Coordinates of C-alpha atoms in Angstrom, one line a residue:
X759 CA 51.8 -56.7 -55.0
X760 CA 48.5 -58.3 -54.7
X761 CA 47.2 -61.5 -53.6
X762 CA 45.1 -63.7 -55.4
X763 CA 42.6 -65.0 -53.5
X764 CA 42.8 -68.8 -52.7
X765 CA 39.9 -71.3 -52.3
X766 CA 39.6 -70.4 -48.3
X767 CA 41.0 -66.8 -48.4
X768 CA 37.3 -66.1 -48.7
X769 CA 36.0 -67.8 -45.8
X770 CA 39.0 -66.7 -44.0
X771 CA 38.0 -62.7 -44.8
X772 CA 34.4 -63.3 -43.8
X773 CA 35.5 -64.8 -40.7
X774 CA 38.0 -62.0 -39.8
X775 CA 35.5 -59.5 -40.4
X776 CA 32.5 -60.8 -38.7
X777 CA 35.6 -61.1 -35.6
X778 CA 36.4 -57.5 -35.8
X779 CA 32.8 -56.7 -35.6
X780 CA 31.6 -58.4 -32.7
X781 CA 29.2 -60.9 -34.0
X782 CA 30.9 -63.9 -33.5
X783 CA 32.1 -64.3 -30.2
X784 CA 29.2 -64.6 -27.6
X785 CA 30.4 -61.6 -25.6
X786 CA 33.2 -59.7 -27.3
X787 CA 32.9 -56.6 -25.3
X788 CA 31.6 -57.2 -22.1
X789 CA 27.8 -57.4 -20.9
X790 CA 25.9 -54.3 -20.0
X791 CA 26.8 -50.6 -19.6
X792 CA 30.6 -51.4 -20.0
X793 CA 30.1 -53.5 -22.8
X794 CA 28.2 -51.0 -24.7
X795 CA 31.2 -48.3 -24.0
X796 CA 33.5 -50.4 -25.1
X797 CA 31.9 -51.4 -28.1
X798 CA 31.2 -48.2 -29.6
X799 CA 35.2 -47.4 -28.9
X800 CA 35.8 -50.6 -30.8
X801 CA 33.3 -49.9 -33.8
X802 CA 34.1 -46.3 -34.0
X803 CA 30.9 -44.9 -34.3
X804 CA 27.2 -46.2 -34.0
X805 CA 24.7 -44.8 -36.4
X806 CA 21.7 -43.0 -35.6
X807 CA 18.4 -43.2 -36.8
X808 CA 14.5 -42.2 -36.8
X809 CA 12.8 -45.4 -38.3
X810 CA 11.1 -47.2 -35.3
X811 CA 8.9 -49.9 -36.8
X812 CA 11.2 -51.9 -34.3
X813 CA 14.0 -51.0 -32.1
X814 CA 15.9 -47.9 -33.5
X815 CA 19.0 -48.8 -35.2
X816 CA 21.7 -47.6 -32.5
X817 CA 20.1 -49.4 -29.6
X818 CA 19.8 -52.3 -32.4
X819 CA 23.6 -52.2 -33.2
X820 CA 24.6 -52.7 -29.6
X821 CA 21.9 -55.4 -28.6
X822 CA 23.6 -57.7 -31.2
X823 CA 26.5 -57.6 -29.7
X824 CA 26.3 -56.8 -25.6
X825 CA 24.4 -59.1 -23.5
X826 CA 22.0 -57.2 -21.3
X827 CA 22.5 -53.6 -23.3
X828 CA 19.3 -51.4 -22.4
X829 CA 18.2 -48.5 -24.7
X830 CA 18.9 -46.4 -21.9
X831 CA 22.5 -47.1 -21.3
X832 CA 23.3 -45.1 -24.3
X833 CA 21.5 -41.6 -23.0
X834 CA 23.5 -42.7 -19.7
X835 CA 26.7 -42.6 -21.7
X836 CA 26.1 -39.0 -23.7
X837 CA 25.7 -37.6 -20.1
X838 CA 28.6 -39.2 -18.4
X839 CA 30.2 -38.1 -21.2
X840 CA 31.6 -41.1 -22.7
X841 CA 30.4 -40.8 -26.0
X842 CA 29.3 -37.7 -28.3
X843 CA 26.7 -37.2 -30.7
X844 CA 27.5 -35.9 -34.7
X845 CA 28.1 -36.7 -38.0
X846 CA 30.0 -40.2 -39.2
X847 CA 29.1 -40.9 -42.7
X848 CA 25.3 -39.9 -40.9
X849 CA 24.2 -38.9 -37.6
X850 CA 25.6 -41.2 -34.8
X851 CA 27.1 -41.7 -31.1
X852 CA 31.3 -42.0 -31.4
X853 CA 33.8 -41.9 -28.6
X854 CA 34.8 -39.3 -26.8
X855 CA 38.4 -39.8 -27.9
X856 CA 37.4 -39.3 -31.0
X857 CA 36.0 -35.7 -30.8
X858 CA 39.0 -34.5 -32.1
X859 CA 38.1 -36.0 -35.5
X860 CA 34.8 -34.4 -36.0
X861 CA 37.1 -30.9 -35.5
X862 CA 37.2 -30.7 -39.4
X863 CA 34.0 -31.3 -40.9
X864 CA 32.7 -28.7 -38.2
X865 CA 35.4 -26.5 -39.6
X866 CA 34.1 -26.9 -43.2
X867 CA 30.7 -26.0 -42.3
X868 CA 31.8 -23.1 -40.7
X869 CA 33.7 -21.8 -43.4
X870 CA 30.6 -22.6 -45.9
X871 CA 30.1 -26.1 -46.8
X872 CA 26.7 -27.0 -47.3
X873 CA 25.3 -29.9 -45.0
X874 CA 21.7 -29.3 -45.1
X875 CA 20.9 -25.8 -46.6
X876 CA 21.9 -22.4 -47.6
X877 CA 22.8 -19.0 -47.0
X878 CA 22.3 -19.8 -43.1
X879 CA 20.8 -16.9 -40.8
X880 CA 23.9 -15.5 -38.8
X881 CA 22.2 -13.1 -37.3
X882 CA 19.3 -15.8 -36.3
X883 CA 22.5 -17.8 -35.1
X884 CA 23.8 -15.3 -32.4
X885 CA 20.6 -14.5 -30.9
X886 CA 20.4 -17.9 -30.4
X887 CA 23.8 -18.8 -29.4
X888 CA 23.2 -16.0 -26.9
X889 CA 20.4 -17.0 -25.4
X890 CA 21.5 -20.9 -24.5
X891 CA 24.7 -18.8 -23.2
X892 CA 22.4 -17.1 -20.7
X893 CA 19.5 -19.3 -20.0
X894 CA 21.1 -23.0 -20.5
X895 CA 20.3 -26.0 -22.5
X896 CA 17.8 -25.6 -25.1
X897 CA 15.4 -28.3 -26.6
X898 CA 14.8 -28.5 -30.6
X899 CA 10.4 -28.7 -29.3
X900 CA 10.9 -25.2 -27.1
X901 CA 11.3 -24.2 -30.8
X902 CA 8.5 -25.6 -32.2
X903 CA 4.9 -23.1 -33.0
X904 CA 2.3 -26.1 -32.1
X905 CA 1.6 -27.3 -35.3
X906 CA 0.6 -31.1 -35.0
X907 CA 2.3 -31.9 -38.5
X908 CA 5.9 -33.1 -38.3
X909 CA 7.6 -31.1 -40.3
X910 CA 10.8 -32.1 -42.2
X911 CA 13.9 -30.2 -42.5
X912 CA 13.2 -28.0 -45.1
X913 CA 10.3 -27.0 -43.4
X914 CA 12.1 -26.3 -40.5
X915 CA 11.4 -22.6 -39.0
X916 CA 14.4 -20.2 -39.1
X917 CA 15.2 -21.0 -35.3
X918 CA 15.4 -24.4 -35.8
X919 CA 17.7 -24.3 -39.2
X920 CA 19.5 -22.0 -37.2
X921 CA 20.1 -24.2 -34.0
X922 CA 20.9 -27.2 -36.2
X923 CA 23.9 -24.6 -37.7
X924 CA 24.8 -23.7 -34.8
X925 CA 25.2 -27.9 -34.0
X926 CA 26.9 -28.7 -37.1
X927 CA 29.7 -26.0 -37.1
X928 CA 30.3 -27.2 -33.3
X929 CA 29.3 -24.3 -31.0
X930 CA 26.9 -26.2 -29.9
X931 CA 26.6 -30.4 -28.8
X932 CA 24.0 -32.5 -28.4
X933 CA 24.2 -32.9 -23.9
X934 CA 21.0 -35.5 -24.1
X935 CA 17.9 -36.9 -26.1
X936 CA 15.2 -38.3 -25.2
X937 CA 13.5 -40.4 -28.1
X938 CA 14.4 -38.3 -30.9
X939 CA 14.0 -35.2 -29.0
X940 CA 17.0 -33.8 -28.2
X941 CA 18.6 -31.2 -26.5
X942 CA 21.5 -28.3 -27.2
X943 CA 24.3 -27.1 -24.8
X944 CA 27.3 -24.9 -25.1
X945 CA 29.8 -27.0 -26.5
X946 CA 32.3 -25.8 -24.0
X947 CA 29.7 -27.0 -21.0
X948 CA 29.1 -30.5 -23.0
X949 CA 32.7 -31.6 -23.8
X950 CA 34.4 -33.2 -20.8
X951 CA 37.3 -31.4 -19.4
X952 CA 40.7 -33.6 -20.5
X953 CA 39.1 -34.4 -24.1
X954 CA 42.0 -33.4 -26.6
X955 CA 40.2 -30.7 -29.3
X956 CA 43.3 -29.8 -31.0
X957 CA 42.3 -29.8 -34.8
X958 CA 44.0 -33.0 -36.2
X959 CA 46.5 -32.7 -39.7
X960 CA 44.9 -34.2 -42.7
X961 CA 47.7 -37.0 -42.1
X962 CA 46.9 -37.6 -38.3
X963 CA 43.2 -37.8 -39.7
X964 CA 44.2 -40.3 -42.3
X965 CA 46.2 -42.3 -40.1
X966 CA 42.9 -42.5 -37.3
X967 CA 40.8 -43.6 -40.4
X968 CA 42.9 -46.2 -41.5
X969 CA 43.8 -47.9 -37.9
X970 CA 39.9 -47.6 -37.2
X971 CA 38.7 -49.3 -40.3
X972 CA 40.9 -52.1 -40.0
X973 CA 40.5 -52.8 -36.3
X974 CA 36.5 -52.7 -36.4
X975 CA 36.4 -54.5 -39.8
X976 CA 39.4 -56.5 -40.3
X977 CA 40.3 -55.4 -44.0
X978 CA 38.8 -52.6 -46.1
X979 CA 38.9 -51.3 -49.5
X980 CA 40.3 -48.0 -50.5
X981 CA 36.7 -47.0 -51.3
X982 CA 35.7 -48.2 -48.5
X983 CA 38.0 -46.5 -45.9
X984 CA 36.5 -43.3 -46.7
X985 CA 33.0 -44.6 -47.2
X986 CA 30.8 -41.2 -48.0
X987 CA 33.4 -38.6 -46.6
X988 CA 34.0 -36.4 -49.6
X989 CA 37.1 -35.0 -48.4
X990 CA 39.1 -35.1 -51.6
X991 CA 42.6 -33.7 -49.7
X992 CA 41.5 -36.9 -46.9
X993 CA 41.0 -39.0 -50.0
X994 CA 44.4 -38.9 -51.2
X995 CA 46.2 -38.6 -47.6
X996 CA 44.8 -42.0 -47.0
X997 CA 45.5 -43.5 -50.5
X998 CA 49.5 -42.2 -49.5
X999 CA 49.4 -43.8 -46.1
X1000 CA 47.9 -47.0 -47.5
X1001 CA 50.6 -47.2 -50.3
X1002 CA 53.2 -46.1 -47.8
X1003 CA 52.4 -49.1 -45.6
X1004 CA 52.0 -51.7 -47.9
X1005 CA 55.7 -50.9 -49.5
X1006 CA 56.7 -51.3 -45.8
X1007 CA 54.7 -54.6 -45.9
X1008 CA 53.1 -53.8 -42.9
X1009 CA 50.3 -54.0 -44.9
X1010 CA 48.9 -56.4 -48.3
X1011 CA 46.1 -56.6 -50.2
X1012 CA 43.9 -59.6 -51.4
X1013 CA 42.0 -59.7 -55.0
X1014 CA 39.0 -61.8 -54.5
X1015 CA 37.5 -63.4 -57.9
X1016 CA 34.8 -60.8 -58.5
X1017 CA 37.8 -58.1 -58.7
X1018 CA 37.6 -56.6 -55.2
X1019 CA 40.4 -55.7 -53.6
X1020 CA 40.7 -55.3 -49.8
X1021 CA 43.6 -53.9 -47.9
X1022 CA 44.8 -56.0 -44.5
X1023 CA 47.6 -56.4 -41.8
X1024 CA 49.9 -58.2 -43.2
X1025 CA 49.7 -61.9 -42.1
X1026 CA 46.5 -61.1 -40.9
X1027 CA 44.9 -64.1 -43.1
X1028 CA 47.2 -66.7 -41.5
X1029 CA 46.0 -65.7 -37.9
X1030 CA 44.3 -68.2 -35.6
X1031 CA 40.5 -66.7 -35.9
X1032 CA 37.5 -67.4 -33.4
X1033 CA 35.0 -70.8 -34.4
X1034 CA 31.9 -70.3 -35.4
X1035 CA 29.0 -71.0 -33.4
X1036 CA 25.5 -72.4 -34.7
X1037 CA 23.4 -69.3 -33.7
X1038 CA 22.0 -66.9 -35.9
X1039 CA 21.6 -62.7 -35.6
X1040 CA 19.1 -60.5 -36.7
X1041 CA 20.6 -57.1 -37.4
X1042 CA 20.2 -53.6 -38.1
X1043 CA 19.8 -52.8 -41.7
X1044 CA 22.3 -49.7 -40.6
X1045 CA 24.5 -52.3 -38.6
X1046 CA 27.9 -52.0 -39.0
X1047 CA 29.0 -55.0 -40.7
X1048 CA 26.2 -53.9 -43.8
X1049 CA 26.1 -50.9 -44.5
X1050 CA 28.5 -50.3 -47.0
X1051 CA 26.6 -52.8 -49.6
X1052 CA 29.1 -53.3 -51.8
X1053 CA 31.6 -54.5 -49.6
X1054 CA 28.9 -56.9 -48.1
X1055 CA 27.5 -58.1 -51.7
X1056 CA 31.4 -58.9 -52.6
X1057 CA 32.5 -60.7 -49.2
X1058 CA 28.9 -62.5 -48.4
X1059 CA 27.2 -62.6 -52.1
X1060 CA 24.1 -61.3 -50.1
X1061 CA 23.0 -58.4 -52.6
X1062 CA 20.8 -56.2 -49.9
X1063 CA 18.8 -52.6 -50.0
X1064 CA 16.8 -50.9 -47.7
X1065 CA 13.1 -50.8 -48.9
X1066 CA 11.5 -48.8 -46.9
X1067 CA 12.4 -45.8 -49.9
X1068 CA 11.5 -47.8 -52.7
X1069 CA 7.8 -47.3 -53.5
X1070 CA 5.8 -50.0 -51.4
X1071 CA 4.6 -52.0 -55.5
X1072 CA 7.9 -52.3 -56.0
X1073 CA 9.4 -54.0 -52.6
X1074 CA 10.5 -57.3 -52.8
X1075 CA 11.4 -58.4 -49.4
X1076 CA 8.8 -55.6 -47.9
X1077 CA 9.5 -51.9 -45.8
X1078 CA 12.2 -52.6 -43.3
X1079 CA 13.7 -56.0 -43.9
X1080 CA 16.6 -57.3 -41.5
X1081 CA 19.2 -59.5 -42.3
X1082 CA 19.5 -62.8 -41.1
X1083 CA 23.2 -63.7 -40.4
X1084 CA 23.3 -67.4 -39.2
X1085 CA 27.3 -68.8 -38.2
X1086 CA 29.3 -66.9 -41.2
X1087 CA 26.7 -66.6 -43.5
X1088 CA 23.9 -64.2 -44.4
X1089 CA 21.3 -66.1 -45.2
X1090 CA 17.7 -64.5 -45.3
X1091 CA 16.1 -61.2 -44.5
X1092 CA 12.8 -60.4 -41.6
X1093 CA 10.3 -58.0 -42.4
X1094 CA 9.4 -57.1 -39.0
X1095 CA 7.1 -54.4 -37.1
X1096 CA 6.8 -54.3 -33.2
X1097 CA 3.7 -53.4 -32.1
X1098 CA 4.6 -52.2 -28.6
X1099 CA 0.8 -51.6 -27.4
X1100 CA 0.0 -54.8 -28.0
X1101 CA 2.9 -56.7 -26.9
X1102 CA 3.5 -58.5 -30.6
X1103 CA 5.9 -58.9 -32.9
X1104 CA 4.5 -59.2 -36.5
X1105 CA 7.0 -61.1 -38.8
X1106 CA 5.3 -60.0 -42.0
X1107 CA 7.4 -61.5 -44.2
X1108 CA 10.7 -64.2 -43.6
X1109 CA 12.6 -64.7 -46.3
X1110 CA 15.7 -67.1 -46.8
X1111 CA 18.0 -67.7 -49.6
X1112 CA 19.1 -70.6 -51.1
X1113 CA 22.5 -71.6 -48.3
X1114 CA 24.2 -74.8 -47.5
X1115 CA 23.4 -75.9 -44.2
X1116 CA 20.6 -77.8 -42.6
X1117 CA 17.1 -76.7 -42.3
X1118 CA 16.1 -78.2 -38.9
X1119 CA 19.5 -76.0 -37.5
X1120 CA 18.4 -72.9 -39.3
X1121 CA 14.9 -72.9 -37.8
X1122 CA 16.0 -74.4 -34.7
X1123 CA 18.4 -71.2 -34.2
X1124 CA 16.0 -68.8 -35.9
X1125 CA 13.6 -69.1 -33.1
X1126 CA 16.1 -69.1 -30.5
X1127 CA 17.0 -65.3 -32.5
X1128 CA 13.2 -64.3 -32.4
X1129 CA 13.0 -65.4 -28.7
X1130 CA 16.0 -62.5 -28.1
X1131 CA 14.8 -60.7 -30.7
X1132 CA 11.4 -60.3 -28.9
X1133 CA 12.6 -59.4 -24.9
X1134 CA 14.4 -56.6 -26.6
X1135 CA 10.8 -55.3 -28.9
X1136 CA 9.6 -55.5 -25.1
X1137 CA 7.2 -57.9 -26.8
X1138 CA 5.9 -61.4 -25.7
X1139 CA 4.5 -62.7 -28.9
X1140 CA 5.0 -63.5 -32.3
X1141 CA 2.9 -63.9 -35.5
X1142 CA 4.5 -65.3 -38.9
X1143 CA 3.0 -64.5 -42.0
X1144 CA 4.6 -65.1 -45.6
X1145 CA 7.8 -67.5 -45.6
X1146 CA 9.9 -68.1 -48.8
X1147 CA 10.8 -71.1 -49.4
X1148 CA 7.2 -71.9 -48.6
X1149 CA 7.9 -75.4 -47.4
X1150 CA 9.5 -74.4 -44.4
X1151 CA 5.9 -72.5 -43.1
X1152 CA 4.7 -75.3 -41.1
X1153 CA 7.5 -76.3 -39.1
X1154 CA 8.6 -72.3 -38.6
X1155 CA 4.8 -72.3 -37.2
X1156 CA 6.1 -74.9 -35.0
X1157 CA 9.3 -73.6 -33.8
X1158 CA 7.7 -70.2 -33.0
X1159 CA 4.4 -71.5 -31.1
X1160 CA 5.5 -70.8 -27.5
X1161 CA 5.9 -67.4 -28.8
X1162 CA 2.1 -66.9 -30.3

């Protein structure tokens, strides 16, 4: 049976989910290195990415929700072994209890799944295997012939498609990285002694999914459970498990009035949820709460994309824009590049949409945000260029002067 949404189920759902993630409460996981460990156990998985225009997306993820998180803590944590570097629905840091999980994708591409390319060089693949055996840890650069052009992965040399193989089938892990640069280890001298690595049933696996994606978001659709995992046998194990606990009633499901359906703990709506406070977030565009777009354009009505792949005529909000999440409500987007040379932090374009609370509060807490916002660019000043509505430039001039 399903649920028809009532007038407040929605602002009920939005306020369970922006719980389960961590952005509500002023420090849901602790401060500092603990905090950040027991966030990523509680999100599941942090994702993992190049684009550095400001703070890279993992160390992004973290800082919005663990006072006095570092970059560094998270290179602390792969080598204390407390968290593991693979493949989520991308490339990201997960818990070490949850190594077991990544045992069957590693198995796929072992047996000749494609992740990145073809017809991989086995030969190419023991030599190297071999060699990190005999001589330790290897870095991706002691590969590299000295060419100053940045090659992408197609271009990749033999050794280097080879390595990244080796990585993905999981005889080798990822034991530390500096920047993006990172470097290879036996997988038997990486994983911490203790870790369970017994390949999990398609059921235990279904059952991990489920419990994760409903403690780090609150509710979830079907779709979204398995967002990107093309598992079509994990699929269907998860569709039975959902259908098995909801004719147990452990679990229901709500319709919203656009047609989405989400899957919950039963009586999870009626709960007692955290208050909102009157501060606003500026997030990752790979942040948890938004990357699955659909979910966040049916539960917020904040229809978002990534620009920075769209051809720069065609942007509309500009190359990397962040959105804005003020009390329980997304509510603009910041295109924003940190210029860590100089110290600054150019806002190149602010944009916020049309929202029902008051303008003084919403720039008041913006620049409280950009004050954060800017300790963590290791910046110390701020320029502001384009501002949609226009009206609000002056007094976001204002609010952001100490900053200049």
């Amino acid at each position: 049976m399903i649920r028809t949404h009532r007038s407040h189920d929605l602002a009920r759902l939005r306020r369970l989910a922006l719980a389960a993630q961590g952005l509500l409460q002023a420090q849901p996981f602790g401060a500092g290195m603990a905090g950040a460990h027991q966030a990523i156990n509680h999100l599941g998985y942090v994702q993992i990415d190049t684009i550095s225009v400001v703070e890279r997306a993992h160390h992004h993820v973290l800082h919005a929700r663990v006072p006095r998180f570092r970059p560094a803590m998270t290179q602390q944590m792969l080598l204390d072994g407390d968290i593991f570097e693979y493949w989520a629905h991308a490339a990201a840091f997960l818990p070490i209890a949850d190594f077991r999980f990544s045992l069957p994708y590693k198995h796929a591409i072992r047996c000749g799944q494609v992740h990145w390319y073809k017809n991989p060089d086995r030969k190419l693949m023991g030599e190297l295997l071999a060699r990190i055996g005999s001589e330790g840890p290897l870095r991706a650069r002691d590969l590299e012939t000295g060419s100053t052009r940045r090659a992408a992965w197609w271009d990749w040399k033999p050794a280097k498609k080879a390595l990244e193989q080796l990585y993905m089938q999981g005889d080798l892990m990822v034991s530390s990285r500096e920047g993006f640069q990172k470097t290879y280890d036996l997988t038997e001298r990486v994983l911490p002694s203790g870790v369970n690595s017994r390949m999990p049933s398609v059921e235990e696996f279904a059952a991990h999914i489920l419990d994760q994606q409903l403690r780090c978001h609150g509710f979830a659709s079907l779709k979204g459970l398995t967002y990107l995992r093309r598992n079509t046998e994990l699929r269907n194990a998860v569709k039975n498990l959902v259908n098995a606990r909801l004719a147990e009633q452990t679990l229901e499901q709500v319709q919203l009035g656009s047609g989405a359906v989400f899957i919950l703990e039963a009586g999870a709506l009626e709960r007692p949820l955290p208050r909102v406070h009157s501060r606003m977030q500026i997030l990752s565009p790979f942040d948890n709460c938004v990357i699955q777009r659909e979910r966040l354009k049916a539960l917020f009505q904040f229809d978002y994309q990534i620009e920075c792949y769209v051809p720069a005529p065609k942007r509309q909000y500009g190359y990397f824009s962040l959105p804005l999440l003020y009390r329980d409500a997304f509510i603009g987007r910041m295109d924003a590049k940190a210029h860590r040379k100089t110290g600054q932090l150019e806002i190149k374009s602010l944009h916020f949409e049309q929202h029902r609370f008051d303008e003084d509060a919403i720039i008041a807490a913006f620049a409280d945000a950009i004050a954060a916002f800017c300790r963590f660019q290791q910046c110390d000043s701020v320029s502001l260029a384009r501002v949609e509505p226009n009206h609000l430039t002056g007094r976001l001039h204002s609010a952001l002067e100490p900053l200049a």
